[in-house]
Coordinates of C-alpha atoms in Angstrom, one line a residue:
X1 CA -16.5 -19.5 16.4
X2 CA -15.7 -19.3 19.6
X3 CA -13.3 -17.4 21.3
X4 CA -9.6 -18.6 22.9
X5 CA -10.0 -20.7 25.5
X6 CA -9.9 -18.1 29.1
X7 CA -6.3 -20.2 29.6
X8 CA -4.4 -19.6 26.0
X9 CA -5.3 -15.6 26.6
X10 CA -3.8 -16.1 30.3
X11 CA -1.3 -17.2 28.7
X12 CA -1.1 -15.1 25.9
X13 CA -0.6 -12.5 28.9
X14 CA 1.9 -13.4 31.8
X15 CA 2.3 -10.9 34.6
X16 CA -0.2 -10.0 37.7
X17 CA -3.9 -9.1 37.1
X18 CA -6.8 -10.3 35.5
X19 CA -7.4 -11.9 32.4
X20 CA -8.2 -9.4 29.5
X21 CA -10.6 -9.2 27.9
X22 CA -9.9 -7.9 24.3
X23 CA -9.0 -9.7 21.5
X24 CA -5.8 -11.9 20.2
X25 CA -3.8 -10.4 17.8
X26 CA -1.6 -11.7 15.0
X27 CA 0.1 -8.8 12.9
X28 CA 2.1 -10.2 10.1
X29 CA 4.8 -8.1 8.7
X30 CA 5.1 -6.8 12.0
X31 CA 9.0 -4.9 11.6
X32 CA 8.6 -2.0 9.7
X33 CA 6.2 -0.8 8.2
X34 CA 3.3 -0.1 8.9
X35 CA 2.9 -4.0 10.4
X36 CA 5.8 -1.9 13.4
X37 CA 3.5 1.0 13.8
X38 CA 0.1 -1.0 13.4
X39 CA 1.9 -3.6 16.1
X40 CA 2.8 -0.7 19.0
X41 CA -0.4 0.7 18.4
X42 CA -2.4 -2.5 19.4
X43 CA -0.2 -3.4 21.8
X44 CA -1.2 0.5 24.1
X45 CA -4.5 0.1 24.0
X46 CA -7.1 -1.3 26.3
X47 CA -9.0 -2.9 23.6
X48 CA -6.6 -5.8 22.5
X49 CA -6.1 -8.2 24.7
X50 CA -2.8 -9.5 23.5
X51 CA -0.6 -8.7 20.1
X52 CA 1.0 -11.8 18.6
X53 CA 4.2 -10.0 16.1
X54 CA 5.1 -12.1 13.0
X55 CA 8.3 -11.6 10.6
X56 CA 11.2 -13.0 9.8
X57 CA 12.9 -11.0 12.1
X58 CA 12.0 -9.4 15.6
X59 CA 11.1 -6.3 15.9
X60 CA 11.3 -3.7 18.7
X61 CA 7.2 -3.4 20.0
X62 CA 8.3 -5.6 23.6
X63 CA 4.9 -5.6 24.3
X64 CA 3.8 -8.2 21.8
X65 CA 4.7 -11.6 21.4
X66 CA 6.8 -12.5 18.9
X67 CA 7.5 -15.1 16.6
X68 CA 9.7 -15.2 14.3
X69 CA 9.3 -17.5 10.2
X70 CA 8.1 -16.6 6.9
X71 CA 5.1 -15.6 6.3
X72 CA 4.6 -18.9 3.9
X73 CA 5.5 -21.7 6.4
X74 CA 2.8 -23.9 7.2
X75 CA 4.1 -23.9 10.5
X76 CA 2.1 -20.3 11.5
X77 CA -0.7 -22.2 11.5
X78 CA 0.8 -23.5 15.3
X79 CA 1.5 -19.9 15.9
X80 CA -2.2 -18.1 14.8
X81 CA -3.3 -21.0 17.4
X82 CA -5.8 -18.4 20.7
X83 CA -5.9 -15.4 17.2
X84 CA -9.0 -13.8 17.3
X85 CA -7.6 -11.5 14.5
X86 CA -5.2 -11.8 12.0
X87 CA -4.6 -8.7 10.2
X88 CA -2.2 -9.6 7.1
X89 CA 0.6 -7.1 5.6
X90 CA 4.0 -9.5 4.8
X91 CA 3.4 -8.2 2.4
X92 CA 6.5 -7.3 -0.5
X93 CA 5.3 -4.0 -3.2
X94 CA 9.6 -2.6 -2.8
X95 CA 9.9 -1.8 -6.5
X96 CA 13.0 -2.9 -6.9
X97 CA 12.3 -6.8 -5.9
X98 CA 12.1 -8.8 -9.2
X99 CA 8.5 -8.9 -10.1
X100 CA 8.4 -12.7 -10.6
X101 CA 9.8 -13.4 -6.9
X102 CA 7.6 -10.7 -5.6
X103 CA 4.7 -12.2 -6.9
X104 CA 5.7 -15.4 -5.4
X105 CA 5.9 -14.1 -1.8
X106 CA 2.8 -12.4 -2.0
X107 CA 0.3 -15.1 -3.0
X108 CA 2.0 -17.9 -1.6
X109 CA 2.5 -16.0 2.1
X110 CA -1.7 -14.3 1.7
X111 CA -2.6 -18.5 1.0
X112 CA -0.9 -19.3 3.8
X113 CA -2.0 -17.6 6.0
X114 CA -5.9 -17.0 4.8
X115 CA -5.3 -21.5 5.2
X116 CA -3.5 -21.2 8.5
X117 CA -5.7 -19.1 9.9
X118 CA -8.5 -20.9 9.2
X119 CA -7.1 -24.9 10.7
X120 CA -5.7 -22.5 13.9
X121 CA -9.6 -21.3 14.7
X122 CA -9.4 -17.9 14.0
X123 CA -12.9 -16.0 13.2
X124 CA -11.5 -12.8 10.8
X125 CA -8.6 -12.1 8.9
X126 CA -7.5 -8.2 7.8
X127 CA -6.3 -7.9 4.2
X128 CA -4.3 -5.0 3.4
X129 CA -4.5 -3.8 -0.4
X130 CA -4.4 0.1 -2.3
X131 CA -7.1 1.1 -4.0
X132 CA -5.2 0.8 -7.1
X133 CA -7.5 -1.4 -7.8
X134 CA -10.2 0.3 -8.3
X135 CA -8.1 1.3 -11.3
X136 CA -7.8 5.5 -12.9
X137 CA -9.7 5.5 -15.6
X138 CA -11.1 9.0 -17.3
X139 CA -14.6 7.8 -16.5
X140 CA -14.7 7.0 -12.9
X141 CA -16.9 8.7 -10.7
X142 CA -15.4 11.7 -8.7
X143 CA -15.6 10.3 -5.2
X144 CA -15.7 6.0 -6.8
X145 CA -17.8 3.8 -4.0
X146 CA -16.7 1.4 -1.9
X147 CA -18.6 -1.4 -3.3
X148 CA -17.4 0.2 -7.6
X149 CA -16.3 -2.2 -9.7
X150 CA -12.6 -3.8 -9.3
X151 CA -11.7 -2.5 -12.9
X152 CA -7.7 -2.1 -12.4
X153 CA -5.3 -4.0 -14.3
X154 CA -2.2 -6.0 -13.6
X155 CA -0.2 -3.3 -15.2
X156 CA 1.3 -1.5 -12.8
X157 CA 3.1 -2.1 -10.0
X158 CA 2.5 -5.1 -7.6
X159 CA -1.1 -4.0 -9.2
X160 CA -1.5 -7.9 -10.5
X161 CA -0.4 -8.9 -6.8
X162 CA -3.6 -7.0 -5.2
X163 CA -5.6 -8.2 -7.6
X164 CA -5.5 -11.1 -6.2
X165 CA -4.6 -11.3 -2.8
X166 CA -8.3 -9.7 -3.0
X167 CA -9.5 -13.0 -5.0
X168 CA -8.0 -15.0 -2.4
X169 CA -9.3 -13.0 0.0
X170 CA -13.4 -13.2 -1.3
X171 CA -12.4 -17.2 -2.0
X172 CA -11.5 -17.6 1.5
X173 CA -14.9 -17.3 3.4
X174 CA -16.5 -20.0 1.0
X175 CA -13.3 -22.4 1.5
X176 CA -13.3 -21.5 5.4
X177 CA -17.0 -20.9 6.3
X178 CA -16.8 -19.5 10.2
X179 CA -13.8 -17.2 8.3
X180 CA -14.3 -13.2 7.9
X181 CA -12.2 -11.9 5.8
X182 CA -11.4 -8.0 5.5
X183 CA -9.6 -5.8 3.3
X184 CA -8.7 -2.8 3.8
X185 CA -7.7 0.1 1.0
X186 CA -5.6 3.4 0.8
X187 CA -5.0 6.3 -0.8
X188 CA -2.1 7.2 -1.9
X189 CA 0.0 6.3 1.0
X190 CA 2.4 8.3 2.3
X191 CA 4.0 8.2 5.7
X192 CA 7.9 6.6 5.5
X193 CA 6.7 5.0 2.2
X194 CA 8.7 4.9 -1.4
X195 CA 6.2 4.4 -4.4
X196 CA 6.0 5.1 -7.1
X197 CA 3.8 7.4 -6.7
X198 CA 5.2 9.1 -3.7
X199 CA 8.4 9.3 -6.2
X200 CA 6.3 11.6 -8.6
X201 CA 6.7 14.5 -6.7
X202 CA 10.8 13.9 -6.4
X203 CA 11.1 15.2 -9.4
X204 CA 12.0 18.6 -11.2
X205 CA 8.4 18.5 -13.2
X206 CA 5.0 17.0 -12.2
X207 CA 4.9 15.6 -15.4
X208 CA 1.3 15.9 -16.7
X209 CA -0.3 14.0 -19.5
X210 CA -1.9 16.1 -21.8
X211 CA -6.1 15.5 -21.8
X212 CA -5.6 13.3 -18.4
X213 CA -7.4 14.7 -15.1
X214 CA -6.0 13.9 -12.4
X215 CA -6.9 13.7 -8.8
X216 CA -5.0 13.3 -5.6
X217 CA -5.9 12.0 -2.6
X218 CA -3.3 10.8 0.5
X219 CA -3.4 8.6 3.1
X220 CA -1.6 9.3 5.9
X221 CA 0.8 5.9 7.4
X222 CA -1.1 6.9 10.3
X223 CA -4.8 7.1 10.0
X224 CA -4.2 3.9 7.7
X225 CA -3.3 2.6 11.6
X226 CA -6.2 3.4 12.9
X227 CA -9.0 2.2 10.5
X228 CA -6.5 -1.1 10.0
X229 CA -7.2 -1.2 14.2
X230 CA -11.7 0.0 14.1
X231 CA -10.9 -3.6 11.0
X232 CA -9.9 -5.5 13.9
X233 CA -11.3 -4.3 16.5
X234 CA -14.6 -5.1 14.4
X235 CA -15.8 -2.3 14.2
X236 CA -17.0 -2.5 10.4
X237 CA -16.1 -5.3 8.4
X238 CA -15.9 -5.3 4.3
X239 CA -14.4 -3.9 1.7
X240 CA -12.6 -0.3 3.1
X241 CA -11.7 2.4 1.6
X242 CA -10.0 4.5 3.7
X243 CA -7.5 7.9 3.3
X244 CA -8.5 12.1 3.4
X245 CA -11.8 13.5 2.8
X246 CA -12.1 14.8 -0.5
X247 CA -8.7 15.2 -3.1
X248 CA -7.3 18.0 -4.4
X249 CA -7.2 18.7 -7.8
X250 CA -3.9 18.6 -10.2
X251 CA -3.1 22.8 -9.9
X252 CA -4.1 22.1 -7.0
X253 CA -1.1 20.5 -5.8
X254 CA 1.8 22.4 -8.2
X255 CA -0.2 25.4 -6.5
X256 CA 0.5 24.1 -2.6
X257 CA 4.3 22.6 -3.6
X258 CA 5.4 25.4 -5.6
X259 CA 6.2 22.7 -8.5
X260 CA 5.8 23.2 -12.0
X261 CA 4.4 21.1 -14.2
X262 CA 5.6 19.7 -17.6
X263 CA 2.2 18.9 -20.1
X264 CA 3.5 16.2 -22.7
X265 CA 1.3 14.0 -25.0
X266 CA -0.4 10.7 -23.5
X267 CA 2.0 8.6 -26.6
X268 CA 5.1 10.9 -26.0
X269 CA 5.0 9.9 -22.7
X270 CA 3.1 6.6 -22.2
X271 CA 5.6 5.1 -25.0
X272 CA 9.0 6.7 -23.1
X273 CA 8.2 5.4 -20.1
X274 CA 7.3 1.8 -21.9
X275 CA 10.4 1.2 -23.8
X276 CA 13.1 2.6 -20.0
X277 CA 11.4 -0.2 -18.6
X278 CA 11.6 -2.1 -21.0
X279 CA 15.1 -1.5 -20.6
X280 CA 15.8 -1.7 -17.1
X281 CA 16.2 2.1 -16.8
X282 CA 13.3 2.5 -14.5
X283 CA 12.1 0.7 -11.5
X284 CA 7.9 2.0 -12.7
X285 CA 6.4 0.4 -15.6
X286 CA 4.1 2.7 -18.1
X287 CA 0.9 1.7 -15.5
X288 CA 1.6 3.5 -13.0
X289 CA 1.5 6.7 -15.2
X290 CA -2.0 5.7 -15.9
X291 CA -3.0 6.8 -12.1
X292 CA -1.3 9.9 -12.0
X293 CA -3.1 10.6 -15.6
X294 CA -7.2 9.9 -14.3
X295 CA -8.6 9.6 -11.1
X296 CA -9.2 6.5 -8.2
X297 CA -10.1 8.6 -5.1
X298 CA -12.4 6.6 -3.2
X299 CA -15.1 7.3 -0.9
X300 CA -14.8 5.9 3.2
X301 CA -17.6 6.1 3.9
X302 CA -18.2 2.9 5.7
X303 CA -15.5 3.6 8.1
X304 CA -17.2 7.4 8.7
X305 CA -20.4 5.3 9.3
X306 CA -18.3 3.2 12.8
X307 CA -17.3 6.3 13.6
X308 CA -14.0 5.7 11.8
X309 CA -12.6 10.0 11.5
X310 CA -9.2 10.8 9.0
X311 CA -7.0 13.3 11.1
X312 CA -5.1 13.9 8.5
X313 CA -6.1 16.4 5.8
X314 CA -5.1 16.0 2.3
X315 CA -2.7 19.1 2.1
X316 CA -1.1 18.3 5.0
X317 CA -0.3 14.8 4.2
X318 CA 0.9 16.2 1.1
X319 CA 3.2 18.9 2.8
X320 CA 4.3 15.6 4.9
X321 CA 5.3 14.0 1.1
X322 CA 7.2 16.7 0.1
X323 CA 9.2 17.3 3.2
X324 CA 9.8 13.5 3.2
X325 CA 11.1 14.1 -0.5
X326 CA 13.3 17.2 -0.3
X327 CA 16.7 16.2 -1.4
X328 CA 15.7 13.8 -3.7
X329 CA 15.8 13.9 -6.9
X330 CA 13.4 11.5 -9.2
X331 CA 13.1 11.5 -13.0
X332 CA 11.2 9.0 -14.9
X333 CA 10.6 6.9 -11.7
X334 CA 14.3 6.7 -11.1
X335 CA 16.1 7.8 -8.3
X336 CA 19.2 9.7 -9.5
X337 CA 22.1 10.3 -7.0
X338 CA 24.3 14.3 -6.2
X339 CA 26.4 14.0 -8.7
X340 CA 23.4 13.1 -11.9
X341 CA 20.7 15.6 -10.3
X342 CA 22.5 18.0 -10.8
X343 CA 23.8 17.6 -14.1
X344 CA 19.9 16.7 -15.3
X345 CA 18.7 20.0 -13.7
X346 CA 15.4 21.3 -14.2
X347 CA 14.9 19.6 -18.0
X348 CA 15.6 16.4 -16.7
X349 CA 12.2 14.3 -16.5
X350 CA 12.4 15.7 -20.5
X351 CA 15.6 14.8 -21.1
X352 CA 14.5 11.3 -19.6
X353 CA 11.1 11.1 -21.4
X354 CA 12.7 12.0 -24.9
X355 CA 16.3 10.9 -25.1
X356 CA 15.1 7.7 -24.7
X357 CA 16.5 6.9 -28.0
X358 CA 20.4 7.7 -26.3
X359 CA 19.5 5.8 -23.5
X360 CA 18.6 2.4 -25.2
X361 CA 21.9 3.3 -27.6
X362 CA 23.8 3.5 -24.0
X363 CA 21.9 0.1 -22.2
X364 CA 22.9 -1.9 -25.5
X365 CA 26.4 -0.7 -25.4
X366 CA 27.0 -1.6 -21.7
X367 CA 25.4 -5.4 -22.3
X368 CA 28.4 -5.3 -25.7
X369 CA 31.6 -5.2 -23.5

């Protein structure tokens, strides 16, 4: 597929001086989170010709060309004319979002972006999912190859959406010859993020399911952004895992964090978590627990082979996560206010998990009123 017309590129690089030869890169979800960080990073890069930012509201990066629209709007195809690479980050994984609405947005948004990119002559789309798609299973190798089978199920928050996004990404090049799709899968993402896995470290005790074998691998958002930049600049392609080198055993996490464990039988922990979620008292389904029970550490060999290296270690990212979690109080995945946290005390996690029957009765009484 040919490069964009030089006149189009010139129009997107206003002002004096020669037209830059780097690619025009569009970022969806560019106004906040990882999208905002990546937009700033690309705009500052000498290797990028121009950044096109797409979101439902305008962000703060003045160097980008902004288009305010929903990624599900087919009109996005016109906004992508002259773009070489699209990095699609407009994905909702918020714990508090209605699951049905979240899935509808994520799937329709990805479908629209892939179709619009092909129609606009974009040569590459970069999708960002998660290493969670490999699944957390007791027989997982340490680390998993990037080519390992995706054995996750849709039982954890957002994982069903991520699996569908990956399926759409695999189908797109067959439906649209000439379109290349690269997938980036970060480990536990840290740095201004709020997920079931980051909330795990806001609890008064670290829940450990008896007989489980946790292994922790983190990914700082700065490292994710540098990996996405590599993909956008076409320095690497295919299915890429990204994260810190190596991993931490549960005992190392406990020693580094200073948070003691609370060990529960599997049936008790999973059963209570399922009931708490079913009655709406916690945002996290029981499937999230698997990712704290079994390993899903990934190799980052493809990025390494391309010359990329993480700037953060697992120990450093854990320290950052603990600093962000300071002052927050989470029990069984639910954030507590200061008054609730004081009442829960050090035994809060035990109360939340073992006192399910009382919580169910309370919820039923509330519904009758």
